[in-house]
XYZ file of N, CA and C in Angstrom:
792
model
N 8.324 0.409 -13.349
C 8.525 0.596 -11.907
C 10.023 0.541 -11.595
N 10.664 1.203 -10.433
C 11.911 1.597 -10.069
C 12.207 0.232 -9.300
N 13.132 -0.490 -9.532
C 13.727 -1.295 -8.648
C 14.831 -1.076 -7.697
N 13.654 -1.417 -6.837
C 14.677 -0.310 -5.504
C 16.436 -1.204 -5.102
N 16.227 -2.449 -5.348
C 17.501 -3.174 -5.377
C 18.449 -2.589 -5.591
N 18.373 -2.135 -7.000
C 19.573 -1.189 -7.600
C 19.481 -0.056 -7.416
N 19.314 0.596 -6.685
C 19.632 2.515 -6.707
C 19.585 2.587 -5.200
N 21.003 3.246 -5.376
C 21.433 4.119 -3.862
C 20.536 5.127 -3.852
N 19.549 5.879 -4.098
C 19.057 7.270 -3.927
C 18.247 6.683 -2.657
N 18.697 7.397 -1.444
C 17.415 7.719 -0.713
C 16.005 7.728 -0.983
N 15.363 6.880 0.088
C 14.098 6.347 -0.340
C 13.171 6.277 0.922
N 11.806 6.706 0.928
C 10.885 6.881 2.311
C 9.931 6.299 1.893
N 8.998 5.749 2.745
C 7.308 4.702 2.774
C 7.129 6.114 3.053
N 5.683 6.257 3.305
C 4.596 6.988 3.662
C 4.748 7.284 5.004
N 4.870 6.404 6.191
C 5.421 6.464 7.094
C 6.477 7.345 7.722
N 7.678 6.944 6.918
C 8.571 7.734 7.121
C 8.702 8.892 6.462
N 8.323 9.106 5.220
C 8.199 10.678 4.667
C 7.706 11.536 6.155
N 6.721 11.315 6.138
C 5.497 12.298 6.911
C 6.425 12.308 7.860
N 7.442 12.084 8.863
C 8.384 11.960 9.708
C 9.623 13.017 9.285
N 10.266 12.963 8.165
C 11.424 13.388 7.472
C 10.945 14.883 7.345
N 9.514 14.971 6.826
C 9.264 16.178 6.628
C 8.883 17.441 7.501
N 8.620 16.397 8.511
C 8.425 17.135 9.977
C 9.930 17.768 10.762
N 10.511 16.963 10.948
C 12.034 16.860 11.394
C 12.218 17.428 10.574
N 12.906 17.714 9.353
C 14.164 18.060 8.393
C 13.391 19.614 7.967
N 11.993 19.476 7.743
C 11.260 20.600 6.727
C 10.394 21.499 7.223
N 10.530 20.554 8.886
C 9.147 21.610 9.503
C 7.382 21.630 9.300
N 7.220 20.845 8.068
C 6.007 20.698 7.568
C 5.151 19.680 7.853
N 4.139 19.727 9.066
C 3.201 18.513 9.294
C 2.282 18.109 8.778
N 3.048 17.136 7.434
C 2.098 16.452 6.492
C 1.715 15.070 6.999
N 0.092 15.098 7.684
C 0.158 13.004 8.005
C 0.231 12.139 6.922
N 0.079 10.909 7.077
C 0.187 10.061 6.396
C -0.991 9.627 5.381
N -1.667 10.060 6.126
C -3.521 9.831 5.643
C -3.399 11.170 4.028
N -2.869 12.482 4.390
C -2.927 13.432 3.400
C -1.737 13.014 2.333
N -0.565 12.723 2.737
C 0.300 12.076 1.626
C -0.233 11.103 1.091
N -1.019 10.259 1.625
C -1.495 8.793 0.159
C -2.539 9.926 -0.488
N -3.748 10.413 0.006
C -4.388 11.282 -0.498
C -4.064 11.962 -1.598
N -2.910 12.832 -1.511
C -2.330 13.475 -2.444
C -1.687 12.683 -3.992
N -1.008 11.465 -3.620
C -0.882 10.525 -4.632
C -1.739 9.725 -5.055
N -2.705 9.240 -4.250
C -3.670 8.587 -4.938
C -4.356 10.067 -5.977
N -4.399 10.866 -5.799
C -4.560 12.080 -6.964
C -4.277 11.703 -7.926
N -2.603 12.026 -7.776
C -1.561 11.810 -9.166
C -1.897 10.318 -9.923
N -2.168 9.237 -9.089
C -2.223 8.096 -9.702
C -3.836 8.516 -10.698
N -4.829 8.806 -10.004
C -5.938 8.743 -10.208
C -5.888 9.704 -11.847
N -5.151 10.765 -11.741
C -5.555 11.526 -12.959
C -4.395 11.292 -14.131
N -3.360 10.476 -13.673
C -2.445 9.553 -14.714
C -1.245 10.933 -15.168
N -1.010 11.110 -13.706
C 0.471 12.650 -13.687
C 1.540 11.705 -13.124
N 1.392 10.890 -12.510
C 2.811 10.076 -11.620
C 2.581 9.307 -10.785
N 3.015 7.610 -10.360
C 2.819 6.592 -9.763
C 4.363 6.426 -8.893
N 3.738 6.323 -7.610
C 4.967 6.070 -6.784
C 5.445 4.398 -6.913
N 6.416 4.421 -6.480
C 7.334 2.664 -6.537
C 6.430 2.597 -5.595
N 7.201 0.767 -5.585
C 6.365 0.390 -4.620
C 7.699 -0.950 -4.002
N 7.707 -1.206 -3.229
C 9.070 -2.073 -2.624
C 8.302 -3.825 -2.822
N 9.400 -4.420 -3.399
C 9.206 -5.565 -4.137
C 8.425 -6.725 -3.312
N 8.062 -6.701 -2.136
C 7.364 -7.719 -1.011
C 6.379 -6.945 -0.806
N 6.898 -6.251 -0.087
C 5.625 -5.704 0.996
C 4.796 -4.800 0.180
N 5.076 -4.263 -1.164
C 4.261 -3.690 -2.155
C 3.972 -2.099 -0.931
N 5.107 -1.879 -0.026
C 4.236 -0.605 -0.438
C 4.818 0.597 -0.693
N 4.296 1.583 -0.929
C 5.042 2.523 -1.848
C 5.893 3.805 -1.146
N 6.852 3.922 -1.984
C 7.830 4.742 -1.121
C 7.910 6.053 -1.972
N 8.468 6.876 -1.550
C 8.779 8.167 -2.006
C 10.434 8.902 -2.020
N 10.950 8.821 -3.350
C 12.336 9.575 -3.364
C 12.245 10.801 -3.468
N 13.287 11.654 -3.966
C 13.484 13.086 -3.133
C 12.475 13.772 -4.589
N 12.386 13.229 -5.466
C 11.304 13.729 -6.373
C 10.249 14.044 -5.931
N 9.351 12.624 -5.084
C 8.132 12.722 -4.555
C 8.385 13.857 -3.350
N 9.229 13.949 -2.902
C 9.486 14.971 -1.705
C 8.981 16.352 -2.418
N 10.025 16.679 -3.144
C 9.763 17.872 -3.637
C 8.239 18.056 -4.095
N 7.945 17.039 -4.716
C 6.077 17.011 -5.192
C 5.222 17.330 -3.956
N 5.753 16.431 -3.079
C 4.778 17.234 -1.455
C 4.922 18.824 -0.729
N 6.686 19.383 -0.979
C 6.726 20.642 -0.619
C 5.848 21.717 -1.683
N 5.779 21.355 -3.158
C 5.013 22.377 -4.051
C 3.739 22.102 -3.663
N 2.762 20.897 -3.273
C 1.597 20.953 -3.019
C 1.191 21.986 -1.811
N 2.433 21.023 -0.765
C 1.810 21.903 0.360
C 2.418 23.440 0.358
N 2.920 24.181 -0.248
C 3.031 25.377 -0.902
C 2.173 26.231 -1.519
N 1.348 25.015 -2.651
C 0.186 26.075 -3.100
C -0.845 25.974 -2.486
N -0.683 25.322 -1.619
C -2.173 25.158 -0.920
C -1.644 26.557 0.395
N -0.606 26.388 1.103
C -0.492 27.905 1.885
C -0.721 29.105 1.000
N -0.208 28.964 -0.645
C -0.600 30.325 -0.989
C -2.094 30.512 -1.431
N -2.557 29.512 -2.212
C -3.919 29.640 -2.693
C -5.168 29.031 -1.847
N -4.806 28.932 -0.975
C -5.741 28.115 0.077
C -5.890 26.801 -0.345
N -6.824 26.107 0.664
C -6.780 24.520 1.128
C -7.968 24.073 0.279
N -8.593 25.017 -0.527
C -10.047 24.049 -1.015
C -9.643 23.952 -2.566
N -7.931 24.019 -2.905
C -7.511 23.651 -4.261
C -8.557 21.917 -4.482
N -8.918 21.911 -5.639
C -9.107 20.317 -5.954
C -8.248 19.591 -6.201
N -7.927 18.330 -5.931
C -7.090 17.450 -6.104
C -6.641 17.558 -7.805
N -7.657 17.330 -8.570
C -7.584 17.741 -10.193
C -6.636 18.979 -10.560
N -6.949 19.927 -9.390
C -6.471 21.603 -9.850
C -4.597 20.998 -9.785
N -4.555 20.538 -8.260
C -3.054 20.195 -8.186
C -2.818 19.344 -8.776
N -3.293 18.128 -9.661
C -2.297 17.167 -9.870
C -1.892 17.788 -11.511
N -2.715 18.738 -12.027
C -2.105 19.510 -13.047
C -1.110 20.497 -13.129
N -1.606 21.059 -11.753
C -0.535 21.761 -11.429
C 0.706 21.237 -11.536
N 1.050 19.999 -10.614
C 2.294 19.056 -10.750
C 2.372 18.705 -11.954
N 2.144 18.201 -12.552
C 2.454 18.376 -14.054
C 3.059 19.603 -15.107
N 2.491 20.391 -14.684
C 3.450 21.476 -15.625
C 4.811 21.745 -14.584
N 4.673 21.717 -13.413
C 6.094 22.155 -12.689
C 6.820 20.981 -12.733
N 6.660 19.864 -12.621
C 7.702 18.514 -12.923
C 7.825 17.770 -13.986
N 7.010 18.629 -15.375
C 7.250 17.955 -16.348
C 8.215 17.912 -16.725
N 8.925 16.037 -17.871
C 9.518 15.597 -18.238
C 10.619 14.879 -16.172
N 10.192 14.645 -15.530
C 10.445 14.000 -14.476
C 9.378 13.107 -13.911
N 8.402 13.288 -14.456
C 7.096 12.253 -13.628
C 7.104 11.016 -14.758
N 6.359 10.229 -13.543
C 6.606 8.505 -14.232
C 4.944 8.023 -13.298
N 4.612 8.133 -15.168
C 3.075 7.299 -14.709
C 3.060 6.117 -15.410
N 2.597 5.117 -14.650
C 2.526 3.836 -15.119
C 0.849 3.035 -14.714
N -0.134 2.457 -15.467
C -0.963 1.883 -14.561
C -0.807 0.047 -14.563
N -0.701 0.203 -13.025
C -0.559 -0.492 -12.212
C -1.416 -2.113 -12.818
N -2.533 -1.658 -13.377
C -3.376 -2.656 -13.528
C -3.426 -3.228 -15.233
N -2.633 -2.470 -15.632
C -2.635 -2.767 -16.861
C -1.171 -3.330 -17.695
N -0.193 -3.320 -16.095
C 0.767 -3.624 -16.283
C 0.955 -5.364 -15.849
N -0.267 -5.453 -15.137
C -0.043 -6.825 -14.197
C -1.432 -7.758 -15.028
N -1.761 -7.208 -15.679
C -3.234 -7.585 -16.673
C -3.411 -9.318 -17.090
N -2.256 -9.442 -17.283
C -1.772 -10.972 -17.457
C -2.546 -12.054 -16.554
N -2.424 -11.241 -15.451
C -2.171 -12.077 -14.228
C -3.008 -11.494 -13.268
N -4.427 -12.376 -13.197
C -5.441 -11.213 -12.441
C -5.152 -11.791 -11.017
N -3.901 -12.473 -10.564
C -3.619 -12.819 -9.342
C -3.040 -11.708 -8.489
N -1.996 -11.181 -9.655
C -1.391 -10.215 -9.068
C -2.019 -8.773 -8.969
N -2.855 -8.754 -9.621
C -3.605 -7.719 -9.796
C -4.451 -7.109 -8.063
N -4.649 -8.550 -7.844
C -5.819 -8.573 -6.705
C -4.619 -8.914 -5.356
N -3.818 -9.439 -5.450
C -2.732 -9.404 -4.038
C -2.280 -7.982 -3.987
N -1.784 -7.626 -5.262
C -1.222 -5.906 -5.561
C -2.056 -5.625 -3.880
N -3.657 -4.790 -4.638
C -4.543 -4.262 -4.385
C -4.750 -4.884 -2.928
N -4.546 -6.224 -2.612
C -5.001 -6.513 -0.728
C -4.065 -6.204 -0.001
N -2.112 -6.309 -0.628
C -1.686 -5.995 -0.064
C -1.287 -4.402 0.351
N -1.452 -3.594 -0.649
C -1.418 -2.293 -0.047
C -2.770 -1.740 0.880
N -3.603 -2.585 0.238
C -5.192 -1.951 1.394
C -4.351 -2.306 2.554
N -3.669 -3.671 2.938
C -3.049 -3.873 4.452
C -2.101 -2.708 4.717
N -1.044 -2.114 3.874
C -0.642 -1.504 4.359
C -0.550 -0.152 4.625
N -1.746 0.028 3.793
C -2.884 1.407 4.725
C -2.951 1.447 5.945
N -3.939 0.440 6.638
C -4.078 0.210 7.351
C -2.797 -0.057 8.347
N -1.772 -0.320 8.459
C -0.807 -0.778 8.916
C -0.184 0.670 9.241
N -0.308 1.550 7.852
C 0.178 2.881 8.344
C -0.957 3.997 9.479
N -1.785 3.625 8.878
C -3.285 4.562 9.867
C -2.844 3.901 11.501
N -2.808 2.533 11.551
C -2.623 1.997 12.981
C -1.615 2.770 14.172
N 0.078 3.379 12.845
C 0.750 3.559 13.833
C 0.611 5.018 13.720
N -0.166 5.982 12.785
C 0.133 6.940 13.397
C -1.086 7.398 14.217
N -2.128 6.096 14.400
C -3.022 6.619 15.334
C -2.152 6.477 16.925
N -1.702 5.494 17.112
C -0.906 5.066 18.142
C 0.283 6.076 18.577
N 0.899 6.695 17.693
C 1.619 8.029 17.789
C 0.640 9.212 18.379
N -0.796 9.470 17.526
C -1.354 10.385 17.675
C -1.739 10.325 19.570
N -2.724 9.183 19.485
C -2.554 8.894 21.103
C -1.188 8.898 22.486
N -0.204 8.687 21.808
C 0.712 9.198 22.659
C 1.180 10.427 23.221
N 0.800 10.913 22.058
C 1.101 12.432 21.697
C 0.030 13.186 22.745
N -1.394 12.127 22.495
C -1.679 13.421 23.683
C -2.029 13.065 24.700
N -1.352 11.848 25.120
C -1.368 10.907 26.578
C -0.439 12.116 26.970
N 0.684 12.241 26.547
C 1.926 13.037 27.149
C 1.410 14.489 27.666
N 0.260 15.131 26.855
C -0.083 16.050 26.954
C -0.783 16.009 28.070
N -1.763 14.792 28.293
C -2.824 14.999 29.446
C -1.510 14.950 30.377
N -0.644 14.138 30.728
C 0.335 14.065 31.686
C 0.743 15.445 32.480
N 1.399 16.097 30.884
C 1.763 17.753 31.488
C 0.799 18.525 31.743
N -0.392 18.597 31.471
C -1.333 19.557 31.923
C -2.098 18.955 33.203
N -1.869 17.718 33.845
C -2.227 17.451 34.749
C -0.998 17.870 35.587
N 0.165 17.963 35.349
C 1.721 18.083 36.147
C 1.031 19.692 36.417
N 0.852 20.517 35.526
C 0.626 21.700 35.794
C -0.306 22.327 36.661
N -1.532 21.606 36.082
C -2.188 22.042 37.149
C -2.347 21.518 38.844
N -1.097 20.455 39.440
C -1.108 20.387 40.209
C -0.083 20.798 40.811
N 0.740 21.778 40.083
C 1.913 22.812 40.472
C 1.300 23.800 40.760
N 0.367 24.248 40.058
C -0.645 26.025 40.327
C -1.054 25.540 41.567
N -1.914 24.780 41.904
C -2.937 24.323 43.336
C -1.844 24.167 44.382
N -0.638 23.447 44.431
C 0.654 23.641 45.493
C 1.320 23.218 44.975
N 2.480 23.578 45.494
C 3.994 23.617 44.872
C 4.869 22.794 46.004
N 4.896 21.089 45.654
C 5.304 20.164 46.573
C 6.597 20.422 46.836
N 7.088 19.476 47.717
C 8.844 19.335 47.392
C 9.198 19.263 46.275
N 10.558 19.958 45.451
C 11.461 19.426 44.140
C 11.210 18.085 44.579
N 11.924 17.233 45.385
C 12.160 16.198 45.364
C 11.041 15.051 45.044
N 9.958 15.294 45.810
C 8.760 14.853 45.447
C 7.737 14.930 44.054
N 8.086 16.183 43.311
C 7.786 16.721 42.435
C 8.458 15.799 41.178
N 9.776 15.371 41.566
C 10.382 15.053 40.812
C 10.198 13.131 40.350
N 9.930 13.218 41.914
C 9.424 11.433 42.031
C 8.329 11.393 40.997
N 7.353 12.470 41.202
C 5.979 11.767 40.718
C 6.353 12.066 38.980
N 7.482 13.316 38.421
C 7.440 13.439 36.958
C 8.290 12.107 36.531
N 8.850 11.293 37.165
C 9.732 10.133 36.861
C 8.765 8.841 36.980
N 7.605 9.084 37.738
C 7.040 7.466 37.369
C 5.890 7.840 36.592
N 5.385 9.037 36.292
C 4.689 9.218 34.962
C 5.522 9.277 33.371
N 6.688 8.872 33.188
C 7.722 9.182 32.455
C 7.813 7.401 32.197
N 8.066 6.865 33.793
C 7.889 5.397 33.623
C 6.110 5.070 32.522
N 5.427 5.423 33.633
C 4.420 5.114 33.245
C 4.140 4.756 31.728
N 4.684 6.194 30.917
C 4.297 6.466 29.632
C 4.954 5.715 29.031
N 6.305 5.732 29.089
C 7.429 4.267 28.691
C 7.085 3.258 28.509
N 6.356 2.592 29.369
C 5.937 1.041 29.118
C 4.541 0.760 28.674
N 3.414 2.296 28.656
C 2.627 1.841 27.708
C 2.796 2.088 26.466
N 3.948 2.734 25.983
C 4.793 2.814 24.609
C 4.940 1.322 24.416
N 5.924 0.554 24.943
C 6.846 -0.472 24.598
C 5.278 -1.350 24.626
N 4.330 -1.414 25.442
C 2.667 -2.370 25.376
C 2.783 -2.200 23.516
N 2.214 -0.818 23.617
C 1.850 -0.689 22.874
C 2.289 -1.023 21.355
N 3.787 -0.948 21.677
C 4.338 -1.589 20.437
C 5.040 -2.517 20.084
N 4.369 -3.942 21.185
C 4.468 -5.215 20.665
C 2.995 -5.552 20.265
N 1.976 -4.709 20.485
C 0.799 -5.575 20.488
C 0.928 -4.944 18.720
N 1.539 -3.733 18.190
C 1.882 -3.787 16.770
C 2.385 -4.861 16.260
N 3.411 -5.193 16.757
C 4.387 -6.501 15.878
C 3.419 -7.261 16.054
N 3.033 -8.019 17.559
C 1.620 -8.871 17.208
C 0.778 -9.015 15.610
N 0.016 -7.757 15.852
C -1.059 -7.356 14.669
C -0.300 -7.547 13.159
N 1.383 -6.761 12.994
C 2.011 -7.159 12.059
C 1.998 -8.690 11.336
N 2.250 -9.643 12.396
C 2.565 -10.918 12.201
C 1.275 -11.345 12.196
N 0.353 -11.721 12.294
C -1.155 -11.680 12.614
C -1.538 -11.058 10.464
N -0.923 -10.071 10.310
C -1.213 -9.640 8.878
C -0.840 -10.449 8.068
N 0.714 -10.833 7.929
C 1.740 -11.640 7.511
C 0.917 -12.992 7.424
N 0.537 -13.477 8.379
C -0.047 -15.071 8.212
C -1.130 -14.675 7.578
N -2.109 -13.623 7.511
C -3.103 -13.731 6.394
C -2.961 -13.464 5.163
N -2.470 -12.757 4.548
C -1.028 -12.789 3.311
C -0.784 -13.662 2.629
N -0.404 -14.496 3.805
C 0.506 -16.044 3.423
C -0.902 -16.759 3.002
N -2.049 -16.773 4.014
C -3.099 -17.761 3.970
C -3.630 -17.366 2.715
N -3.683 -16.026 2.262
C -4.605 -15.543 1.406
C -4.247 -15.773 -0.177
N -2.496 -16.273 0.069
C -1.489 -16.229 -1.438
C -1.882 -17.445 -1.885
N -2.350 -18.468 -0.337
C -2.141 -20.188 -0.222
C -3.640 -20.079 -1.468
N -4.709 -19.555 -0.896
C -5.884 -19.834 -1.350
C -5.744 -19.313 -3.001
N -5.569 -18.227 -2.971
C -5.321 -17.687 -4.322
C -4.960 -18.786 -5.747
N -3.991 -19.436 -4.724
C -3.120 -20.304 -5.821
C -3.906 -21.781 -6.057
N -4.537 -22.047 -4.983
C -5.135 -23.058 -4.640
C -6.403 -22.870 -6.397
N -7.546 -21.588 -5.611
C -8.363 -21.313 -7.001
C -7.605 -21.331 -8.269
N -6.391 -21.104 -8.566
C -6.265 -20.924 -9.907
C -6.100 -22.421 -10.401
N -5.394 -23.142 -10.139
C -5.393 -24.848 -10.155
C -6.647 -25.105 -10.158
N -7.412 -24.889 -9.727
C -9.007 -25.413 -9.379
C -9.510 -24.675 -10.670
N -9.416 -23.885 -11.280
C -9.895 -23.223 -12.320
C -9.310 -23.266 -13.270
N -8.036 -23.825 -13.659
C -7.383 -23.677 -15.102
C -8.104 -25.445 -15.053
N -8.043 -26.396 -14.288
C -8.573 -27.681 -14.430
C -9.946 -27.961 -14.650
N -10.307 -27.095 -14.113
C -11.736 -26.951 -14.881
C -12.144 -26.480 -16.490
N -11.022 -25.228 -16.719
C -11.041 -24.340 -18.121
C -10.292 -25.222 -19.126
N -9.427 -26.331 -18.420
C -9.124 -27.260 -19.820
C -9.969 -28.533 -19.656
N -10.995 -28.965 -18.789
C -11.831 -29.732 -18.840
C -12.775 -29.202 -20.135
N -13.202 -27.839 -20.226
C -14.092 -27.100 -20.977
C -13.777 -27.398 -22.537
N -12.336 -27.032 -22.226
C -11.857 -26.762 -23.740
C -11.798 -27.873 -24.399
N -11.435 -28.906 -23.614
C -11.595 -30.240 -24.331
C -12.749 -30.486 -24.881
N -13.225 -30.618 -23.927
C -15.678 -30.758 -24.253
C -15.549 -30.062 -25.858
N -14.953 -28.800 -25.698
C -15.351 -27.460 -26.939
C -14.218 -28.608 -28.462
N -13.124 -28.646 -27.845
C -12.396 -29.385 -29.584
C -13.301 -30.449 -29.432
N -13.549 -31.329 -29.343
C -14.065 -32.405 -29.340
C -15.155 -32.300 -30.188
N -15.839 -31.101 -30.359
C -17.386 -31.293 -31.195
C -16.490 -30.814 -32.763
N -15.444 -30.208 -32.823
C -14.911 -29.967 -33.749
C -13.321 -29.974 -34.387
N -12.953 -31.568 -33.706
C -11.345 -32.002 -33.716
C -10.170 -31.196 -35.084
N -9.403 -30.480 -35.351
C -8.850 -30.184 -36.339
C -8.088 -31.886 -36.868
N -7.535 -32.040 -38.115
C -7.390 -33.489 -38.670
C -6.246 -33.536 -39.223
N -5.632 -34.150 -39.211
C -4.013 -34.109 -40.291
C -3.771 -35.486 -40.791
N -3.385 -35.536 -41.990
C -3.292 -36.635 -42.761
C -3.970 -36.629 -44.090
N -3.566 -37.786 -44.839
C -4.536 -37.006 -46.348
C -5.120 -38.667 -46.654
N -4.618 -39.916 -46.332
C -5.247 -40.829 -46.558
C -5.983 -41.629 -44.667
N -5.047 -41.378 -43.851
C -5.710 -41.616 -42.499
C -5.479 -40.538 -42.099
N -6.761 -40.369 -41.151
C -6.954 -38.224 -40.498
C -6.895 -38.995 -38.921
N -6.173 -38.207 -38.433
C -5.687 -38.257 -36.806
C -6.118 -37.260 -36.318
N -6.375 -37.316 -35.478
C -6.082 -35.474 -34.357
C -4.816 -35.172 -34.614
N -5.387 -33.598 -34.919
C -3.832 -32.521 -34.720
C -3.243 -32.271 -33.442
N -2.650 -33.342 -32.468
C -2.420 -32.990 -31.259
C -1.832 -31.696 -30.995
N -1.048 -30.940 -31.922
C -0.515 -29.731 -31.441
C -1.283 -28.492 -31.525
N -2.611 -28.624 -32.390
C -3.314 -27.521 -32.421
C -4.316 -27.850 -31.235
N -4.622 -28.850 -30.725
C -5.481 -29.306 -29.911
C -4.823 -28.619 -28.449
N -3.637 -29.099 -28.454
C -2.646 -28.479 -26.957
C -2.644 -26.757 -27.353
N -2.459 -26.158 -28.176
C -2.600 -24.579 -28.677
C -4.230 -24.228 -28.396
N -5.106 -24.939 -28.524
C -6.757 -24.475 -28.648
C -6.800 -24.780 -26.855
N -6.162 -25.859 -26.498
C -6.985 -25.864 -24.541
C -5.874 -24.501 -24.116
N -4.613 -23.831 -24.298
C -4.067 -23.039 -23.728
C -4.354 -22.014 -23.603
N -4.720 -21.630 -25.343
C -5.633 -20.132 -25.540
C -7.030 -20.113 -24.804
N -7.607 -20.939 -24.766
C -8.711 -21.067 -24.172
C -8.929 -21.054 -22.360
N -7.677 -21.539 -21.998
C -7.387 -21.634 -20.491
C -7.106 -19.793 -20.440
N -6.279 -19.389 -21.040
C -5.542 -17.920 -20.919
C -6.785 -17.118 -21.139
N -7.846 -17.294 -22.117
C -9.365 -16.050 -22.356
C -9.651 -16.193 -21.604
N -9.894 -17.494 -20.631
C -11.580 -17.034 -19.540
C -10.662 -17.320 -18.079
N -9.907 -17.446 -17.311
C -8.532 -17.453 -16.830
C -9.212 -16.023 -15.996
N -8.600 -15.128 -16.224
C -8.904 -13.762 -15.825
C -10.713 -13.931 -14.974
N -11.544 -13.861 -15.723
C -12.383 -13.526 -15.588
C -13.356 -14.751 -14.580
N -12.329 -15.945 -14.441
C -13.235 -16.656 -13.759
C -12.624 -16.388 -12.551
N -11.431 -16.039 -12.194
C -10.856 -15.914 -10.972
C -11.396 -14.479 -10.350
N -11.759 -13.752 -11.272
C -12.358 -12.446 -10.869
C -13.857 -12.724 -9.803
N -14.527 -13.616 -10.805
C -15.588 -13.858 -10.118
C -15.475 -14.740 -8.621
N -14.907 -15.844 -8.471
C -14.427 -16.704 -7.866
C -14.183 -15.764 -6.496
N -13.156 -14.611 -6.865
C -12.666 -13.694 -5.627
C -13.864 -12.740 -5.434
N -14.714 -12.452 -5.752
C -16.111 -12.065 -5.470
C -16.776 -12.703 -4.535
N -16.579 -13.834 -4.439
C -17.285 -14.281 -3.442
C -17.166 -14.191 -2.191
């Protein structure tokens, strides 16, 4: 994975791509069709986007850019019912020796903690992205009902400018401050995410203590029916193979009890 710390290259979330590409490229890709499109690439093992070191979520440099202008390219030339499979091969022969696939889950395998925060924290920031561009989308056509109500009460009579002008300035207000509503009750919901995060890292950590103390309770029970011995006229416990047998034993079932544990 790219550590975004070190590299000046220009860098976009999901968020802001779908923004850049509109503005700069003309091309209205949402946000919902850009993860779409990479969850592809991830899915068929052609290329894995970074992902920013906290907030885990994933951004796109001018590589991934270019990967969104050839998609949405062959899909204007060859139509829209390409399969995800058809393109993410496609991307592959046109960006080969530039794509960087990595899996995610097999990199963090160690550690089925991180495995499972990975995975809650980007589900949040799905969601986090769907929220604002529904909230965009709704603005978008609040503004619209606005002007087509402005209009059609210009066709029916044609008031004073001056009056005309009053009423396009406090619908202008209007829309303004259910913008600015609207986007604290985001930061709200943001911070509201953040403390479950936090609550959810608290618990996480909490089970694994609760479960490695249990998994060397086990392991003990397990040497115990069969102590290794050192000495040739008095036999002791091998304390160091004994501390090596509860670790390996904490590290095998480790994974798999926390798996279950978070099942519940």
């Amino acid at each position: 994975m790219r550590e975004l710390s070190t590299i000046e290259e220009p860098y976009w979330t999901l968020g802001k791509a779908s923004e850049y590409l509109k503005q700069e490229k003309g091309l209205n890709i949402p946000v919902v069709t850009l993860r779409t499109w990479f969850n592809a690439l991830e899915k068929y093992k052609v290329h894995t986007l970074s992902r920013t070191e906290h907030k885990r979520e994933r951004v796109l440099f001018q590589l991934e850019i270019d990967i969104v202008i050839f998609w949405h390219q062959q899909k204007e030339l060859y139509g829209k019912n390409l399969s995800s499979e058809f393109m993410a091969n496609a991307v592959q022969k046109q960006f080969e020796g530039k794509l960087n696939y990595y899996d995610l889950n097999q990199q963090t395998s160690s550690s089925s903690e991180l495995v499972t925060m990975d995975r809650f924290i980007e589900r949040v920031n799905d969601e986090l992205d769907d929220r604002i561009e529904l909230m965009k989308d709704e603005m978008r056509k609040f503004k619209e009902e606005l002007y087509q109500e402005f209009e059609n009460r210009t066709r029916l009579a044609l008031p004073d400018p001056k009056v005309r002008e009053q009423e396009e300035a406090e619908r202008a207000k209007e829309a303004a401050e259910k913008a600015k509503v609207e986007e604290e009750k985001e930061k709200e919901r943001q911070k509201e995410t953040e403390i479950l995060i936090r609550s959810y890292q608290v618990d996480i950590y909490i089970t694994e203590m609760r479960l490695k103390n249990e998994l060397k309770r086990e392991a003990e029970e397990e040497w115990a029916k069969d102590p290794a011995k050192v000495g040739f006229i008095i036999k002791r416990e091998d304390t160091a193979k004994k501390v090596q047998f509860i670790n390996d034993y904490v590290d095998k079932h480790l994974p798999e009890r926390m798996e279950e544990e978070l099942k519940k």
